[in-house]
PDB file of C-alpha atoms in Angstrom:
ATOM      1  CA  MET A   1      10.747 -18.557  -7.055  1.00 27.00           C
ATOM      2  CA  ASP A   2      11.320 -16.133  -9.905  1.00 31.00           C
ATOM      3  CA  ARG A   3      10.072 -12.542 -10.063  1.00 31.00           C
ATOM      4  CA  ARG A   4       7.039 -13.359 -12.223  1.00 33.00           C
ATOM      5  CA  GLU A   5       5.869 -16.068  -9.820  1.00 33.00           C
ATOM      6  CA  PHE A   6       6.413 -13.743  -6.853  1.00 35.00           C
ATOM      7  CA  LEU A   7       4.448 -10.939  -8.485  1.00 38.00           C
ATOM      8  CA  ARG A   8       1.662 -13.363  -9.288  1.00 39.00           C
ATOM      9  CA  LEU A   9       1.459 -14.458  -5.652  1.00 40.00           C
ATOM     10  CA  THR A  10       1.626 -10.942  -4.275  1.00 44.00           C
ATOM     11  CA  GLY A  11      -0.953  -9.610  -6.704  1.00 43.00           C
ATOM     12  CA  GLY A  12       1.563  -7.430  -8.542  1.00 43.00           C
ATOM     13  CA  ALA A  13       0.721  -9.099 -11.851  1.00 39.00           C
ATOM     14  CA  THR A  14      -3.045  -8.733 -11.497  1.00 43.00           C
ATOM     15  CA  VAL A  15      -4.666  -5.485 -12.533  1.00 48.00           C
ATOM     16  CA  LEU A  16      -3.251  -2.934 -10.072  1.00 61.00           C
ATOM     17  CA  GLY A  17      -2.040  -5.368  -7.448  1.00 53.00           C
ATOM     18  CA  LEU A  18      -4.148  -3.467  -4.926  1.00 53.00           C
ATOM     19  CA  GLY A  19      -5.884  -6.364  -3.224  1.00 50.00           C
ATOM     20  CA  LEU A  20      -4.678  -8.690  -0.474  1.00 50.00           C
ATOM     21  CA  PRO A  21      -1.953 -11.023  -1.804  1.00 54.00           C
ATOM     22  CA  ALA A  22      -3.186 -14.588  -2.173  1.00 50.00           C
ATOM     23  CA  PHE A  23      -0.568 -16.004   0.209  1.00 47.00           C
ATOM     24  CA  LEU A  24      -1.830 -13.759   3.035  1.00 49.00           C
ATOM     25  CA  ARG A  25      -5.484 -14.771   2.715  1.00 46.00           C
ATOM     26  CA  GLN A  26      -6.008 -16.183   6.202  1.00 46.00           C
ATOM     27  CA  ASN A  27      -9.422 -16.075   7.835  1.00 43.00           C
ATOM     28  CA  ALA A  28      -8.133 -14.442  11.032  1.00 48.00           C
ATOM     29  CA  TRP A  29      -9.929 -11.176  11.562  1.00 46.00           C
ATOM     30  CA  ALA A  30      -9.496  -8.323  14.008  1.00 58.00           C
ATOM     31  CA  GLN A  31     -10.793  -5.332  12.062  1.00 61.00           C
ATOM     32  CA  GLY A  32     -14.087  -3.542  12.504  1.00 55.00           C
ATOM     33  CA  THR A  33     -14.909  -3.735  16.209  1.00 52.00           C
ATOM     34  CA  THR A  34     -14.928   0.015  16.778  1.00 56.00           C
ATOM     35  CA  SER A  35     -18.319   1.210  15.547  1.00 66.00           C
ATOM     36  CA  LEU A  36     -18.407   4.410  13.537  1.00 82.00           C
ATOM     37  CA  ASP A  37     -22.198   4.585  13.557  1.00 77.00           C
ATOM     38  CA  GLY A  38     -23.855   7.552  15.209  1.00 78.00           C
ATOM     39  CA  LEU A  39     -21.441  10.148  13.855  1.00 80.00           C
ATOM     40  CA  GLY A  40     -24.112  11.713  11.658  1.00 82.00           C
ATOM     41  CA  LEU A  41     -22.044  11.166   8.539  1.00 88.00           C
ATOM     42  CA  PRO A  42     -23.501  10.275   5.151  1.00 91.00           C
ATOM     43  CA  GLU A  43     -23.088   6.541   4.611  1.00 95.00           C
ATOM     44  CA  ILE A  44     -22.544   4.368   1.585  1.00 97.00           C
ATOM     45  CA  LYS A  45     -22.932   0.600   1.788  1.00 98.00           C
ATOM     46  CA  ILE A  46     -20.786  -1.524  -0.479  1.00 98.00           C
ATOM     47  CA  THR A  47     -21.504  -5.232  -0.864  1.00 97.00           C
ATOM     48  CA  MET A  48     -19.193  -7.627  -2.650  1.00 96.00           C
ATOM     49  CA  THR A  49     -20.661 -10.887  -3.972  1.00 95.00           C
ATOM     50  CA  ASP A  50     -19.318 -13.341  -6.509  1.00 93.00           C
ATOM     51  CA  ALA A  51     -21.326 -11.399  -9.096  1.00 93.00           C
ATOM     52  CA  GLY A  52     -19.502  -8.163  -8.296  1.00 94.00           C
ATOM     53  CA  PHE A  53     -19.900  -4.966  -6.272  1.00 96.00           C
ATOM     54  CA  THR A  54     -23.060  -3.025  -5.486  1.00 97.00           C
ATOM     55  CA  VAL A  55     -23.126   0.353  -3.776  1.00 98.00           C
ATOM     56  CA  THR A  56     -26.131   2.042  -2.144  1.00 98.00           C
ATOM     57  CA  PRO A  57     -27.181   4.735  -2.418  1.00 98.00           C
ATOM     58  CA  LYS A  58     -25.922   5.446  -5.924  1.00 97.00           C
ATOM     59  CA  GLU A  59     -25.466   9.127  -5.118  1.00 97.00           C
ATOM     60  CA  THR A  60     -24.148  11.002  -2.090  1.00 96.00           C
ATOM     61  CA  THR A  61     -22.729  14.414  -1.201  1.00 94.00           C
ATOM     62  CA  ALA A  62     -19.065  15.314  -1.029  1.00 94.00           C
ATOM     63  CA  GLY A  63     -17.218  15.240   2.280  1.00 92.00           C
ATOM     64  CA  TRP A  64     -16.315  12.735   4.958  1.00 92.00           C
ATOM     65  CA  THR A  65     -18.330   9.569   4.388  1.00 94.00           C
ATOM     66  CA  LEU A  66     -18.900   6.402   6.391  1.00 95.00           C
ATOM     67  CA  VAL A  67     -18.146   3.339   4.280  1.00 97.00           C
ATOM     68  CA  THR A  68     -19.769   0.082   5.381  1.00 96.00           C
ATOM     69  CA  PHE A  69     -18.307  -2.823   3.420  1.00 97.00           C
ATOM     70  CA  THR A  70     -19.741  -6.357   3.449  1.00 96.00           C
ATOM     71  CA  ASN A  71     -17.878  -9.261   1.903  1.00 95.00           C
ATOM     72  CA  SER A  72     -20.577 -11.698   0.795  1.00 96.00           C
ATOM     73  CA  SER A  73     -18.330 -13.279  -1.819  1.00 93.00           C
ATOM     74  CA  SER A  74     -16.410 -16.537  -1.678  1.00 90.00           C
ATOM     75  CA  GLU A  75     -13.143 -14.597  -1.188  1.00 87.00           C
ATOM     76  CA  GLU A  76     -11.641 -15.098   2.256  1.00 83.00           C
ATOM     77  CA  ASP A  77     -10.481 -11.471   2.468  1.00 84.00           C
ATOM     78  CA  ASP A  78     -10.868  -8.514   0.118  1.00 88.00           C
ATOM     79  CA  ALA A  79     -11.410  -4.766   0.028  1.00 92.00           C
ATOM     80  CA  ALA A  80     -13.414  -2.197  -1.865  1.00 93.00           C
ATOM     81  CA  ASP A  81     -11.118   0.041  -3.885  1.00 95.00           C
ATOM     82  CA  ILE A  82     -12.780   3.449  -4.302  1.00 97.00           C
ATOM     83  CA  VAL A  83     -11.257   5.500  -7.121  1.00 97.00           C
ATOM     84  CA  LEU A  84     -12.307   8.781  -8.715  1.00 98.00           C
ATOM     85  CA  ILE A  85     -12.817   8.255 -12.440  1.00 97.00           C
ATOM     86  CA  PRO A  86     -10.167  10.485 -14.058  1.00 95.00           C
ATOM     87  CA  SER A  87     -11.233  13.471 -16.106  1.00 93.00           C
ATOM     88  CA  GLY A  88     -11.728  12.463 -19.726  1.00 94.00           C
ATOM     89  CA  MET A  89     -12.310   8.797 -18.846  1.00 96.00           C
ATOM     90  CA  THR A  90     -15.458   6.759 -18.292  1.00 95.00           C
ATOM     91  CA  ALA A  91     -16.158   3.640 -16.262  1.00 94.00           C
ATOM     92  CA  ASP A  92     -15.919   1.657 -19.506  1.00 93.00           C
ATOM     93  CA  ASP A  93     -12.469   3.139 -20.127  1.00 93.00           C
ATOM     94  CA  ILE A  94     -11.313   1.906 -16.729  1.00 92.00           C
ATOM     95  CA  ASN A  95     -12.860  -1.504 -17.393  1.00 88.00           C
ATOM     96  CA  ASN A  96     -10.955  -1.725 -20.659  1.00 88.00           C
ATOM     97  CA  SER A  97      -7.671  -0.628 -19.092  1.00 88.00           C
ATOM     98  CA  LEU A  98      -8.008  -3.302 -16.397  1.00 85.00           C
ATOM     99  CA  ALA A  99      -8.974  -6.065 -18.830  1.00 80.00           C
ATOM    100  CA  THR A 100      -5.358  -7.080 -19.420  1.00 75.00           C
ATOM    101  CA  PRO A 101      -3.411  -7.599 -16.171  1.00 69.00           C
ATOM    102  CA  THR A 102       0.104  -6.168 -16.168  1.00 71.00           C
ATOM    103  CA  PRO A 103       2.961  -6.153 -13.621  1.00 68.00           C
ATOM    104  CA  SER A 104       2.608  -2.395 -13.161  1.00 78.00           C
ATOM    105  CA  ALA A 105      -0.333  -0.057 -12.655  1.00 87.00           C
ATOM    106  CA  PRO A 106      -1.780   1.986 -15.561  1.00 90.00           C
ATOM    107  CA  SER A 107      -0.716   5.629 -15.699  1.00 91.00           C
ATOM    108  CA  TRP A 108      -4.121   6.933 -14.591  1.00 94.00           C
ATOM    109  CA  ALA A 109      -3.687   5.177 -11.230  1.00 94.00           C
ATOM    110  CA  PHE A 110      -0.975   7.702 -10.370  1.00 95.00           C
ATOM    111  CA  GLN A 111      -2.988  10.703 -11.562  1.00 93.00           C
ATOM    112  CA  THR A 112      -6.353  10.274  -9.842  1.00 96.00           C
ATOM    113  CA  THR A 113      -7.665   9.835  -6.273  1.00 97.00           C
ATOM    114  CA  PHE A 114      -8.062   6.592  -4.341  1.00 98.00           C
ATOM    115  CA  ALA A 115     -10.131   7.108  -1.178  1.00 98.00           C
ATOM    116  CA  GLY A 116      -9.386   3.774   0.520  1.00 96.00           C
ATOM    117  CA  GLY A 117     -11.955   1.182   1.572  1.00 95.00           C
ATOM    118  CA  PRO A 118     -11.682  -1.298   4.454  1.00 94.00           C
ATOM    119  CA  PHE A 119     -10.827  -4.983   4.124  1.00 92.00           C
ATOM    120  CA  ALA A 120     -13.424  -7.550   5.211  1.00 91.00           C
ATOM    121  CA  GLY A 121     -13.194 -11.296   5.705  1.00 88.00           C
ATOM    122  CA  LYS A 122     -15.698 -13.613   4.064  1.00 90.00           C
ATOM    123  CA  GLY A 123     -19.113 -13.046   5.606  1.00 94.00           C
ATOM    124  CA  LYS A 124     -17.874 -10.036   7.584  1.00 93.00           C
ATOM    125  CA  THR A 125     -18.818  -6.348   7.600  1.00 94.00           C
ATOM    126  CA  THR A 126     -16.253  -3.616   8.327  1.00 94.00           C
ATOM    127  CA  GLN A 127     -16.208   0.176   8.230  1.00 95.00           C
ATOM    128  CA  ASP A 128     -13.970   3.162   7.734  1.00 95.00           C
ATOM    129  CA  VAL A 129     -14.418   6.894   7.122  1.00 95.00           C
ATOM    130  CA  VAL A 130     -13.134   8.357   3.845  1.00 96.00           C
ATOM    131  CA  ASN A 131     -13.203  11.791   2.223  1.00 94.00           C
ATOM    132  CA  LEU A 132     -15.033  11.861  -1.125  1.00 95.00           C
ATOM    133  CA  THR A 133     -14.856  14.781  -3.549  1.00 95.00           C
ATOM    134  CA  ALA A 134     -17.451  15.647  -6.172  1.00 96.00           C
ATOM    135  CA  GLY A 135     -17.311  13.458  -9.265  1.00 97.00           C
ATOM    136  CA  ASP A 136     -17.968   9.930 -10.459  1.00 97.00           C
ATOM    137  CA  TRP A 137     -16.295   7.156  -8.488  1.00 98.00           C
ATOM    138  CA  TYR A 138     -15.524   3.568  -9.457  1.00 97.00           C
ATOM    139  CA  ILE A 139     -15.896   0.745  -6.896  1.00 96.00           C
ATOM    140  CA  PHE A 140     -13.882  -2.388  -7.634  1.00 93.00           C
ATOM    141  CA  SER A 141     -11.263  -4.845  -6.374  1.00 90.00           C
ATOM    142  CA  GLY A 142      -7.760  -4.077  -7.564  1.00 80.00           C
ATOM    143  CA  GLY A 143      -6.614  -7.607  -6.800  1.00 68.00           C
ATOM    144  CA  GLU A 144      -9.598  -9.574  -8.095  1.00 65.00           C
ATOM    145  CA  PRO A 145     -10.575  -8.333 -11.567  1.00 63.00           C
ATOM    146  CA  GLN A 146     -13.276 -10.966 -12.073  1.00 71.00           C
ATOM    147  CA  PHE A 147     -15.616  -9.049  -9.767  1.00 85.00           C
ATOM    148  CA  ALA A 148     -17.792  -6.598 -11.697  1.00 91.00           C
ATOM    149  CA  ALA A 149     -17.405  -2.985 -10.602  1.00 94.00           C
ATOM    150  CA  ASP A 150     -20.064  -0.437  -9.650  1.00 96.00           C
ATOM    151  CA  THR A 151     -20.150   3.355  -9.740  1.00 97.00           C
ATOM    152  CA  LEU A 152     -21.045   6.126  -7.293  1.00 98.00           C
ATOM    153  CA  THR A 153     -21.900   9.745  -8.072  1.00 98.00           C
ATOM    154  CA  VAL A 154     -20.717  12.322  -5.521  1.00 97.00           C
ATOM    155  CA  THR A 155     -22.253  15.784  -5.730  1.00 96.00           C
ATOM    156  CA  ALA A 156     -20.950  18.996  -4.206  1.00 93.00           C
ATOM    157  CA  GLY A 157     -22.112  19.340  -0.607  1.00 76.00           C
ATOM    158  CA  ALA A 158     -23.394  22.481   1.119  1.00 69.00           C
ATOM    159  CA  SER A 159     -20.722  22.108   3.816  1.00 67.00           C
ATOM    160  CA  ALA A 160     -17.962  19.704   4.730  1.00 63.00           C
ATOM    161  CA  SER A 161     -18.778  16.737   6.973  1.00 66.00           C
ATOM    162  CA  PRO A 162     -17.450  17.557  10.463  1.00 66.00           C
ATOM    163  CA  VAL A 163     -15.424  14.380  10.964  1.00 68.00           C
ATOM    164  CA  ALA A 164     -12.346  16.123  12.369  1.00 57.00           C
ATOM    165  CA  GLY A 165     -14.250  17.218  15.433  1.00 61.00           C
ATOM    166  CA  ALA A 166     -16.151  13.968  15.847  1.00 71.00           C
ATOM    167  CA  LEU A 167     -13.271  11.492  15.679  1.00 81.00           C
ATOM    168  CA  THR A 168     -10.092  11.249  17.711  1.00 86.00           C
ATOM    169  CA  ALA A 169      -7.486   8.806  16.444  1.00 92.00           C
ATOM    170  CA  ASP A 170      -5.495   6.779  18.959  1.00 93.00           C
ATOM    171  CA  VAL A 171      -2.885   5.874  16.332  1.00 96.00           C
ATOM    172  CA  GLU A 172      -1.694   8.013  13.427  1.00 97.00           C
ATOM    173  CA  VAL A 173       0.280   6.423  10.603  1.00 98.00           C
ATOM    174  CA  SER A 174       1.843   8.094   7.574  1.00 98.00           C
ATOM    175  CA  LEU A 175       2.469   6.106   4.398  1.00 98.00           C
ATOM    176  CA  GLN A 176       5.340   7.212   2.175  1.00 97.00           C
ATOM    177  CA  GLU A 177       8.214   5.939   0.047  1.00 95.00           C
ATOM    178  CA  TYR A 178       8.955   3.420   1.361  1.00 95.00           C
ATOM    179  CA  THR A 179       7.871   3.080   4.956  1.00 97.00           C
ATOM    180  CA  PHE A 180       5.122   3.512   7.563  1.00 98.00           C
ATOM    181  CA  LEU A 181       5.804   6.363   9.995  1.00 98.00           C
ATOM    182  CA  GLY A 182       4.091   6.278  13.387  1.00 97.00           C
ATOM    183  CA  LEU A 183       4.804   2.642  14.200  1.00 98.00           C
ATOM    184  CA  GLU A 184       8.258   3.161  15.690  1.00 96.00           C
ATOM    185  CA  LYS A 185       6.908   2.900  19.245  1.00 96.00           C
ATOM    186  CA  PRO A 186       4.414   0.289  20.492  1.00 97.00           C
ATOM    187  CA  VAL A 187       0.788   1.009  19.637  1.00 96.00           C
ATOM    188  CA  PRO A 188      -1.999   0.228  22.128  1.00 96.00           C
ATOM    189  CA  ALA A 189      -3.679  -3.163  22.106  1.00 97.00           C
ATOM    190  CA  GLY A 190      -7.429  -3.506  21.822  1.00 95.00           C
ATOM    191  CA  SER A 191     -10.064  -1.627  19.893  1.00 94.00           C
ATOM    192  CA  HIS A 192      -8.727   1.707  18.626  1.00 95.00           C
ATOM    193  CA  LEU A 193      -9.203   4.172  15.807  1.00 95.00           C
ATOM    194  CA  TRP A 194      -6.318   4.693  13.389  1.00 97.00           C
ATOM    195  CA  LYS A 195      -5.835   7.723  11.168  1.00 96.00           C
ATOM    196  CA  VAL A 196      -3.988   6.665   8.031  1.00 98.00           C
ATOM    197  CA  THR A 197      -2.503   9.372   5.763  1.00 98.00           C
ATOM    198  CA  ASN A 198      -0.550   9.119   2.522  1.00 98.00           C
ATOM    199  CA  THR A 199       2.255  11.679   2.839  1.00 98.00           C
ATOM    200  CA  GLY A 200       4.268  10.200  -0.019  1.00 97.00           C
ATOM    201  CA  LYS A 201       4.466  10.792  -3.749  1.00 97.00           C
ATOM    202  CA  GLN A 202       2.730   7.598  -4.924  1.00 97.00           C
ATOM    203  CA  PRO A 203      -0.460   5.723  -3.981  1.00 97.00           C
ATOM    204  CA  HIS A 204      -0.081   3.337  -1.040  1.00 97.00           C
ATOM    205  CA  LEU A 205      -2.141   0.783   0.859  1.00 97.00           C
ATOM    206  CA  MET A 206      -1.738  -0.832   4.256  1.00 96.00           C
ATOM    207  CA  ILE A 207      -1.993  -4.541   4.997  1.00 94.00           C
ATOM    208  CA  ILE A 208      -1.409  -5.683   8.577  1.00 95.00           C
ATOM    209  CA  THR A 209      -0.352  -9.251   9.381  1.00 93.00           C
ATOM    210  CA  ALA A 210       0.443 -10.970  12.648  1.00 95.00           C
ATOM    211  CA  LEU A 211       4.093 -12.059  12.935  1.00 94.00           C
ATOM    212  CA  PRO A 212       6.055 -14.304  15.288  1.00 93.00           C
ATOM    213  CA  SER A 213       6.955 -12.481  18.481  1.00 93.00           C
ATOM    214  CA  GLY A 214      10.046 -10.315  18.267  1.00 92.00           C
ATOM    215  CA  ILE A 215      10.461 -10.323  14.477  1.00 93.00           C
ATOM    216  CA  THR A 216      12.294  -7.175  13.357  1.00 94.00           C
ATOM    217  CA  THR A 217      11.768  -4.964  10.336  1.00 96.00           C
ATOM    218  CA  GLU A 218      15.077  -6.175   8.936  1.00 93.00           C
ATOM    219  CA  GLN A 219      13.949  -9.811   9.208  1.00 92.00           C
ATOM    220  CA  LEU A 220      10.608  -9.008   7.602  1.00 93.00           C
ATOM    221  CA  GLN A 221      12.228  -7.204   4.688  1.00 92.00           C
ATOM    222  CA  ALA A 222      14.786  -9.977   4.249  1.00 90.00           C
ATOM    223  CA  SER A 223      11.928 -12.467   4.157  1.00 89.00           C
ATOM    224  CA  MET A 224      10.270 -10.518   1.339  1.00 83.00           C
ATOM    225  CA  THR A 225      13.518 -10.578  -0.643  1.00 84.00           C
ATOM    226  CA  ALA A 226      13.973 -14.272   0.057  1.00 84.00           C
ATOM    227  CA  MET A 227      10.514 -15.031  -1.305  1.00 76.00           C
ATOM    228  CA  MET A 228      11.262 -13.044  -4.453  1.00 72.00           C
ATOM    229  CA  THR A 229      14.621 -14.670  -5.157  1.00 74.00           C
ATOM    230  CA  GLY A 230      13.943 -18.127  -3.763  1.00 77.00           C
ATOM    231  CA  THR A 231      17.108 -17.827  -1.700  1.00 79.00           C
ATOM    232  CA  PRO A 232      16.892 -19.273   1.844  1.00 72.00           C
ATOM    233  CA  THR A 233      17.521 -16.652   4.523  1.00 76.00           C
ATOM    234  CA  ALA A 234      18.333 -17.334   8.163  1.00 75.00           C
ATOM    235  CA  GLY A 235      15.511 -16.198  10.424  1.00 74.00           C
ATOM    236  CA  ALA A 236      13.101 -15.649   7.517  1.00 79.00           C
ATOM    237  CA  VAL A 237       9.433 -15.132   8.390  1.00 81.00           C
ATOM    238  CA  ASP A 238       6.924 -17.575   6.923  1.00 78.00           C
ATOM    239  CA  ILE A 239       4.862 -14.796   5.360  1.00 75.00           C
ATOM    240  CA  GLY A 240       2.779 -17.390   3.526  1.00 69.00           C
ATOM    241  CA  ASN A 241       1.164 -18.378   6.806  1.00 75.00           C
ATOM    242  CA  ALA A 242       1.017 -14.941   8.422  1.00 83.00           C
ATOM    243  CA  PRO A 243      -2.542 -14.343   9.718  1.00 87.00           C
ATOM    244  CA  PHE A 244      -4.200 -11.269   8.236  1.00 88.00           C
ATOM    245  CA  ALA A 245      -5.204  -8.692  10.847  1.00 92.00           C
ATOM    246  CA  GLY A 246      -6.769  -5.811   8.878  1.00 91.00           C
ATOM    247  CA  GLY A 247      -5.909  -2.828   6.758  1.00 94.00           C
ATOM    248  CA  CYS A 248      -7.150  -0.453   4.105  1.00 96.00           C
ATOM    249  CA  ALA A 249      -7.192  -0.344   0.336  1.00 96.00           C
ATOM    250  CA  THR A 250      -5.210   2.150  -1.710  1.00 97.00           C
ATOM    251  CA  ILE A 251      -5.162   5.845  -0.763  1.00 97.00           C
ATOM    252  CA  SER A 252      -3.691   8.576  -2.925  1.00 97.00           C
ATOM    253  CA  VAL A 253      -1.158  11.291  -2.139  1.00 97.00           C
ATOM    254  CA  GLY A 254      -2.480  13.750   0.448  1.00 96.00           C
ATOM    255  CA  THR A 255      -5.420  11.511   1.349  1.00 96.00           C
ATOM    256  CA  SER A 256      -6.428  10.408   4.860  1.00 96.00           C
ATOM    257  CA  LEU A 257      -8.960   7.963   6.271  1.00 96.00           C
ATOM    258  CA  TYR A 258     -10.063   6.720   9.683  1.00 96.00           C
ATOM    259  CA  LEU A 259      -9.887   2.965  10.283  1.00 96.00           C
ATOM    260  CA  PRO A 260     -11.020   0.984  13.348  1.00 95.00           C
ATOM    261  CA  LEU A 261      -8.711  -1.899  14.311  1.00 95.00           C
ATOM    262  CA  ASP A 262      -8.726  -4.317  17.224  1.00 94.00           C
ATOM    263  CA  LEU A 263      -5.269  -5.849  17.661  1.00 96.00           C
ATOM    264  CA  ALA A 264      -4.143  -8.175  20.432  1.00 97.00           C
ATOM    265  CA  ALA A 265      -0.735  -7.644  21.991  1.00 97.00           C
ATOM    266  CA  GLY A 266       2.068  -9.027  19.856  1.00 97.00           C
ATOM    267  CA  THR A 267       4.249  -8.382  16.816  1.00 97.00           C
ATOM    268  CA  TYR A 268       2.767  -7.299  13.500  1.00 97.00           C
ATOM    269  CA  GLY A 269       3.885  -6.284  10.053  1.00 96.00           C
ATOM    270  CA  ALA A 270       2.581  -3.390   7.955  1.00 97.00           C
ATOM    271  CA  LEU A 271       3.046  -3.904   4.219  1.00 94.00           C
ATOM    272  CA  CYS A 272       2.217  -2.070   0.993  1.00 95.00           C
ATOM    273  CA  PHE A 273       1.904  -4.014  -2.257  1.00 91.00           C
ATOM    274  CA  PHE A 274       1.075  -1.157  -4.610  1.00 94.00           C
ATOM    275  CA  PRO A 275       3.331  -1.423  -7.682  1.00 93.00           C
ATOM    276  CA  ASP A 276       6.058   1.188  -7.887  1.00 94.00           C
ATOM    277  CA  GLU A 277       5.534   3.804 -10.597  1.00 93.00           C
ATOM    278  CA  GLU A 278       9.057   3.451 -11.980  1.00 91.00           C
ATOM    279  CA  THR A 279       9.957  -0.216 -11.441  1.00 91.00           C
ATOM    280  CA  GLY A 280       6.570  -1.940 -11.166  1.00 90.00           C
ATOM    281  CA  ALA A 281       7.827  -3.843  -8.107  1.00 90.00           C
ATOM    282  CA  PRO A 282       5.533  -4.082  -5.065  1.00 92.00           C
ATOM    283  CA  HIS A 283       6.452  -1.377  -2.560  1.00 95.00           C
ATOM    284  CA  ALA A 284       6.973  -4.071   0.089  1.00 93.00           C
ATOM    285  CA  LEU A 285      10.034  -5.209  -1.849  1.00 91.00           C
ATOM    286  CA  MET A 286      11.410  -1.675  -1.798  1.00 93.00           C
ATOM    287  CA  GLY A 287      11.385  -1.392   1.989  1.00 94.00           C
ATOM    288  CA  MET A 288       7.698  -0.749   2.682  1.00 96.00           C
ATOM    289  CA  ALA A 289       7.454  -3.706   5.035  1.00 95.00           C
ATOM    290  CA  VAL A 290       7.707  -2.625   8.678  1.00 97.00           C
ATOM    291  CA  ALA A 291       7.461  -4.709  11.837  1.00 97.00           C
ATOM    292  CA  PHE A 292       5.832  -3.095  14.867  1.00 98.00           C
ATOM    293  CA  THR A 293       4.702  -3.962  18.362  1.00 98.00           C
ATOM    294  CA  VAL A 294       1.224  -3.871  19.878  1.00 98.00           C
ATOM    295  CA  ALA A 295       1.447  -3.652  23.654  1.00 95.00           C
TER     296      ALA A 295
END
């Protein structure tokens, strides 16, 4: 398999490469069992159909916001990418920049804010809590450009939403070049709330897949390289059949979100497929593929 074919499969050659890679689209779902309702947060509801995205209400106030995402499309798994329209650009400008897929992300993707939406399987509804600043936001799928986007206006709020005092994360994970910190020790099985923070210098996302028991980070990374080069590797993981277990769409530098996950005991992999700013290669090929244990 050459690099172009690998990038096509991983989503690196489609728009921003932000969505779930096609070879990981397995209808095995664990996300969304921890309800975030009742926190008193403003809520936006995003629905994805084959016609595109719709968001309601069309306007909300700045601060921590509950995102409820429903996948009513024919896609097995996808996410709502939530991006602040950069200053000097319009929604049409973003549409035009995404019209021609490229192996790397457009420059504005590294200069604006991605808030991070949850993934949802076909026919499923999931939630997370994100922090929205005042401005116009663009709701789309970075991996599936055929879905029409929608927009959301966020106005300045009278006070910040008090999410920090209302939510306690059981797992905290930091995303950076090129790893996931916080997964070195086993994380608890069952329904738990994760706080995911981008402490790096580029946008990142987090895709979680179930792996065969005992697979190491070294084996996972070697498997990614083997898929890219087409070179057989002893002990390689069959990533093409790895069941998808949850995750979040792209978040920008300095951005956090709260994500409910329900993971059974076992071995999992955390991967980021955002294209590198300098090389255009998916971050997972640069070491951002980490195996971890749920106990």
